[in-house]
Amino acid sequence: MRWVLFLTFLFPAFLTVSPAKKEKSDKPKQEKLSKLCKNARTAVKNMRDQDAARNALLGALSRPELQNRHKAKIYYYAALLEESVNAVENRKAYLKQPYDTAKFFNKLCDMYGQLRLCDSVDVLPDAKGNQHPVYRKQTQSLRLKHVRNIMGGGKFFLAKKNYAAAYPFFDNYCSISPDSSSTLWATLSAFLVDNYEGTVKHADAAISYSDPSTAAILQEYKVRSYGALGNDSAWLASLKDGVVKYPRHDWFFVQLSDWCNRHRQFDVERQLADRLIAQVGNKPIYYYAKSKSYLSEERYDSCIALADSCIAIQQDFADAHYNKGLAYLNMAVIAQESACKDALNPQFAADKKKIQDLYRQARPCMEMVRRLQPEKMDRWASPLYRIYLNLNLGEEFSEIDRLLNTKQ
């Protein structure tokens, strides 16, 4: 009977202890950081298993007990492992064995990335606000050791027109030894893949090394990039800078003129055009811009005069003909609204003649727009419809009416 009681008390004890032991045994054991670093050194020495060693190191970054100096160490060893993979491919090339050129270069780029992370953590202050960087000399030494191959990697991908892959190499090279080639290629590679932050990062340096014609194009890329990034103040500032520094690059003037027109800064727009006329010469685009500003202000006589100045320089300037035709058309509409409505009044005939004269003057302008831009029917079809209707030109009116109905 006593044995039975003893076993009854013994079984619950086993039931409570066994699950605890099982739970403890299922929990994975974390390797110490010193062990992970030792494995990394071994992988570098033996030139194999680098990826596994690197992944194990980087996987330890989430451990809450790690201090910044530990994280810096992890990134530095990860960089050494990337360098080791590069060395493997380099040895294959030396031995005339098949090797992966892209991998050879990309591993150096990855190494630079790990070095950047190492530096960013290494300089963080401790609890007392003091900095104790440990790896600064080592990271800089590694960068300088491979800087020529970093440039080579950028050229390799640039030749393949893989601009997205080329950009990080030029970006890394610029962080060590910026020059005319690296800053130019970094800017171009970034812009060609819509990397607008990368474009503005290197554009100023590239401009400083470039001749005026190249610098103007790079300044345009910079302006476009600020626009794509939605940085309106930087966009406007760099656009104005482009007009001042590169007055012969018309793109800057056209953009700034449009901005002035949208914001109804017509005097500023005309002053800008006048300054460039004095500085560069009688380009038709300047007179067209002044004509457009007067049209927007409904100062139609001035608009027509400036459109004529533009056409005198370039007869096939379609937009100038359009401005002139639209000015005459608007004047005709205004005259119709205020015209005498009493057919018995002598003023009726005078007003009608004035209105028809305005439509007659608008006609050749809009017909010229049609000849120069036949595909842009939205510009000339409706104005010509109104002109032919008011001038009682039946055949011409029927043709335009048929075109408009066909479009619908």
GROMACS .gro file of C-alpha atoms in nm, residues 42-208:
model
  167
   42THR     CA    1   3.841   3.140  -4.124
   43ALA     CA    2   3.620   3.192  -4.432
   44VAL     CA    3   3.842   3.478  -4.547
   45LYS     CA    4   4.157   3.275  -4.491
   46ASN     CA    5   4.025   2.964  -4.668
   47MET     CA    6   3.846   3.169  -4.938
   48ARG     CA    7   3.523   2.971  -4.909
   49ASP     CA    8   3.189   2.978  -4.724
   50GLN     CA    9   3.201   3.360  -4.717
   51ASP     CA   10   2.830   3.407  -4.784
   52ALA     CA   11   2.727   3.182  -4.495
   53ALA     CA   12   2.968   3.355  -4.259
   54ARG     CA   13   2.846   3.698  -4.368
   55ASN     CA   14   2.479   3.606  -4.331
   56ALA     CA   15   2.542   3.469  -3.982
   57LEU     CA   16   2.717   3.791  -3.882
   58LEU     CA   17   2.450   4.021  -4.022
   59GLY     CA   18   2.180   3.805  -3.864
   60ALA     CA   19   2.325   3.887  -3.522
   61LEU     CA   20   2.263   4.262  -3.566
   62SER     CA   21   1.917   4.234  -3.413
   63ARG     CA   22   2.047   4.113  -3.078
   64PRO     CA   23   1.941   4.373  -2.819
   65GLU     CA   24   2.257   4.338  -2.611
   66LEU     CA   25   2.486   4.454  -2.893
   67GLN     CA   26   2.654   4.791  -2.855
   68ASN     CA   27   2.751   5.020  -3.142
   69ARG     CA   28   3.111   4.901  -3.133
   70HIS     CA   29   2.988   4.543  -3.179
   71LYS     CA   30   2.774   4.644  -3.478
   72ALA     CA   31   3.066   4.830  -3.633
   73LYS     CA   32   3.273   4.516  -3.597
   74ILE     CA   33   3.005   4.309  -3.769
   75TYR     CA   34   2.990   4.545  -4.066
   76TYR     CA   35   3.368   4.556  -4.094
   77TYR     CA   36   3.398   4.175  -4.099
   78ALA     CA   37   3.112   4.160  -4.351
   79ALA     CA   38   3.315   4.394  -4.572
   80LEU     CA   39   3.618   4.165  -4.543
   81LEU     CA   40   3.404   3.870  -4.650
   82GLU     CA   41   3.280   4.060  -4.957
   83GLU     CA   42   3.640   4.144  -5.042
   84SER     CA   43   3.728   3.777  -5.010
   85VAL     CA   44   3.465   3.674  -5.267
   86ASN     CA   45   3.611   3.935  -5.501
   87ALA     CA   46   3.955   3.783  -5.441
   88VAL     CA   47   3.823   3.440  -5.543
   89GLU     CA   48   3.704   3.575  -5.879
   90ASN     CA   49   4.027   3.769  -5.918
   91ARG     CA   50   4.233   3.455  -5.868
   92LYS     CA   51   4.027   3.272  -6.131
   93ALA     CA   52   4.101   3.550  -6.377
   94TYR     CA   53   4.472   3.539  -6.294
   95LEU     CA   54   4.478   3.162  -6.351
   96LYS     CA   55   4.295   3.205  -6.684
   97GLN     CA   56   3.994   3.018  -6.543
   98PRO     CA   57   3.631   3.113  -6.618
   99TYR     CA   58   3.518   3.383  -6.380
  100ASP     CA   59   3.214   3.605  -6.323
  101THR     CA   60   3.308   3.962  -6.414
  102ALA     CA   61   2.985   4.110  -6.279
  103LYS     CA   62   3.032   3.924  -5.951
  104PHE     CA   63   3.394   4.040  -5.933
  105PHE     CA   64   3.285   4.404  -5.947
  106ASN     CA   65   2.959   4.376  -5.753
  107LYS     CA   66   3.130   4.225  -5.451
  108LEU     CA   67   3.353   4.532  -5.428
  109CYS     CA   68   3.046   4.752  -5.446
  110ASP     CA   69   2.887   4.543  -5.169
  111MET     CA   70   3.209   4.582  -4.969
  112TYR     CA   71   3.184   4.960  -5.000
  113GLY     CA   72   2.827   4.938  -4.873
  114GLN     CA   73   2.934   4.745  -4.564
  115LEU     CA   74   3.216   4.993  -4.503
  116ARG     CA   75   2.971   5.281  -4.521
  117LEU     CA   76   2.751   5.112  -4.260
  118CYS     CA   77   3.055   5.042  -4.044
  119ASP     CA   78   3.155   5.409  -4.049
  120SER     CA   79   2.803   5.529  -3.975
  121VAL     CA   80   2.787   5.317  -3.658
  122ASP     CA   81   3.150   5.360  -3.562
  123VAL     CA   82   3.115   5.738  -3.517
  124LEU     CA   83   2.803   5.724  -3.300
  125PRO     CA   84   2.864   5.871  -2.952
  126ASP     CA   85   2.850   5.658  -2.639
  127ALA     CA   86   2.619   5.716  -2.341
  128LYS     CA   87   2.838   6.007  -2.231
  129GLY     CA   88   2.834   6.170  -2.575
  130ASN     CA   89   3.191   6.078  -2.662
  131GLN     CA   90   3.301   5.934  -2.997
  132HIS     CA   91   3.550   5.648  -3.012
  133PRO     CA   92   3.583   5.543  -3.378
  134VAL     CA   93   3.783   5.224  -3.409
  135TYR     CA   94   3.766   5.130  -3.777
  136ARG     CA   95   3.814   5.463  -3.955
  137LYS     CA   96   4.165   5.391  -4.079
  138GLN     CA   97   4.084   5.032  -4.177
  139THR     CA   98   3.773   5.127  -4.376
  140GLN     CA   99   3.952   5.406  -4.558
  141SER     CA  100   4.244   5.176  -4.637
  142LEU     CA  101   4.010   4.915  -4.785
  143ARG     CA  102   3.838   5.174  -5.001
  144LEU     CA  103   4.162   5.312  -5.137
  145LYS     CA  104   4.291   4.961  -5.203
  146HIS     CA  105   4.010   4.891  -5.449
  147VAL     CA  106   3.920   5.237  -5.579
  148ARG     CA  107   4.056   5.170  -5.931
  149ASN     CA  108   3.845   4.856  -5.964
  150ILE     CA  109   3.541   5.053  -5.843
  151MET     CA  110   3.589   5.286  -6.138
  152GLY     CA  111   3.640   4.980  -6.359
  153GLY     CA  112   3.310   4.836  -6.239
  154GLY     CA  113   3.127   5.154  -6.330
  155LYS     CA  114   3.278   5.152  -6.679
  156PHE     CA  115   3.195   4.782  -6.719
  157PHE     CA  116   2.824   4.837  -6.656
  158LEU     CA  117   2.824   5.167  -6.843
  159ALA     CA  118   2.949   4.988  -7.156
  160LYS     CA  119   2.655   4.748  -7.121
  161LYS     CA  120   2.420   5.047  -7.082
  162ASN     CA  121   2.316   4.913  -6.745
  163TYR     CA  122   2.304   5.258  -6.589
  164ALA     CA  123   2.127   5.146  -6.271
  165ALA     CA  124   2.413   4.904  -6.198
  166ALA     CA  125   2.679   5.155  -6.302
  167TYR     CA  126   2.562   5.437  -6.074
  168PRO     CA  127   2.664   5.286  -5.735
  169PHE     CA  128   3.020   5.237  -5.860
  170PHE     CA  129   3.057   5.599  -5.972
  171ASP     CA  130   2.883   5.716  -5.656
  172ASN     CA  131   3.133   5.520  -5.445
  173TYR     CA  132   3.428   5.643  -5.650
  174CYS     CA  133   3.315   6.005  -5.607
  175SER     CA  134   3.313   5.958  -5.230
  176ILE     CA  135   3.687   5.881  -5.244
  177SER     CA  136   3.836   6.058  -5.545
  178PRO     CA  137   3.587   6.271  -5.744
  179ASP     CA  138   3.707   6.389  -6.084
  180SER     CA  139   3.563   6.505  -6.416
  181SER     CA  140   3.482   6.155  -6.542
  182SER     CA  141   3.335   6.004  -6.226
  183THR     CA  142   3.109   6.299  -6.143
  184LEU     CA  143   2.986   6.323  -6.502
  185TRP     CA  144   2.911   5.951  -6.527
  186ALA     CA  145   2.750   5.944  -6.185
  187THR     CA  146   2.516   6.228  -6.286
  188LEU     CA  147   2.430   6.079  -6.625
  189SER     CA  148   2.383   5.724  -6.494
  190ALA     CA  149   2.151   5.848  -6.222
  191PHE     CA  150   1.943   6.069  -6.452
  192LEU     CA  151   1.901   5.800  -6.718
  193VAL     CA  152   1.730   5.569  -6.468
  194ASP     CA  153   1.520   5.842  -6.300
  195ASN     CA  154   1.743   5.842  -5.993
  196TYR     CA  155   1.681   6.210  -5.931
  197GLU     CA  156   1.838   6.223  -5.586
  198GLY     CA  157   2.157   6.075  -5.729
  199THR     CA  158   2.144   6.329  -6.012
  200VAL     CA  159   2.130   6.635  -5.786
  201LYS     CA  160   2.389   6.479  -5.555
  202HIS     CA  161   2.661   6.486  -5.822
  203ALA     CA  162   2.540   6.748  -6.072
  204ASP     CA  163   2.717   7.049  -5.921
  205ALA     CA  164   3.051   6.870  -5.906
  206ALA     CA  165   3.010   6.745  -6.264
  207ILE     CA  166   2.919   7.097  -6.381
  208SER     CA  167   3.233   7.240  -6.219
   0.00000   0.00000   0.00000
